[in-house]
Amino acid sequence: MERGPAVFAAAVFLLFGTALLAWTGARARGGAPVAEGVRPAVAVPLALLGGATAVALGVWCLTRL
C-alpha cells in the first residue's frame, strides 16, 4: 500500500471514529437522543460500535505502512 493513501485513510478513519465516540458520549451523558426515533438502548451501543470500528480501521491502516 502506498504511504500517501494509507496515511490519508488512517487520518479519516481516526478523525471520524474519535468524533463519533466523543459525540455519542456527550449526547448519552446529557440524556439527549443519539439517533432520532431510535431507543437509546439500541442507538448508543451501535454508535459506539461504529466509532470503535472506525478507530480500529485507522490504527490498522497505520500498521500497514
XYZ file of C-alpha atoms in Angstrom:
65
model
C 0.000 0.000 0.000
C 1.343 3.421 -0.845
C 2.114 5.704 2.055
C 0.046 8.714 0.977
C -3.327 6.973 0.624
C -2.696 4.871 3.740
C -1.971 7.932 5.862
C -4.981 9.772 4.440
C -7.316 6.811 5.042
C -5.956 6.388 8.577
C -6.477 10.075 9.329
C -10.053 9.981 8.027
C -10.936 6.850 9.985
C -9.307 8.127 13.185
C -10.912 11.566 12.995
C -14.348 10.167 12.209
C -14.112 7.473 14.875
C -12.960 9.770 17.657
C -15.535 12.406 16.718
C -18.320 9.814 16.706
C -17.220 8.415 20.060
C -16.988 11.899 21.610
C -20.337 13.000 20.174
C -22.090 9.815 21.288
C -20.632 10.103 24.775
C -21.675 13.742 25.092
C -25.203 13.045 23.864
C -25.644 9.979 26.066
C -24.230 11.736 29.142
C -26.557 14.692 28.609
C -29.611 12.499 28.139
C -30.180 13.700 24.562
C -31.155 11.243 21.849
C -28.248 9.811 19.873
C -30.390 8.929 16.841
C -33.804 10.437 16.184
C -36.603 7.914 16.634
C -34.370 5.111 17.941
C -34.329 3.882 21.516
C -31.158 4.880 23.398
C -30.617 1.241 24.411
C -30.107 0.455 20.712
C -28.622 3.688 19.373
C -25.810 4.184 21.899
C -24.193 0.739 21.542
C -24.452 0.851 17.744
C -22.900 4.321 17.593
C -20.122 3.250 19.971
C -19.510 0.142 17.876
C -19.299 2.247 14.722
C -16.868 4.678 16.317
C -14.688 1.933 17.729
C -14.661 0.167 14.352
C -13.544 3.348 12.598
C -10.742 3.872 15.130
C -9.649 0.249 14.736
C -9.578 0.637 10.943
C -7.489 3.790 11.296
C -4.987 2.011 13.514
C -4.917 -0.923 11.091
C -4.149 1.449 8.196
C -1.252 2.898 10.158
C 0.167 -0.548 10.882
C 0.194 -1.321 7.145
C 2.828 1.367 6.446
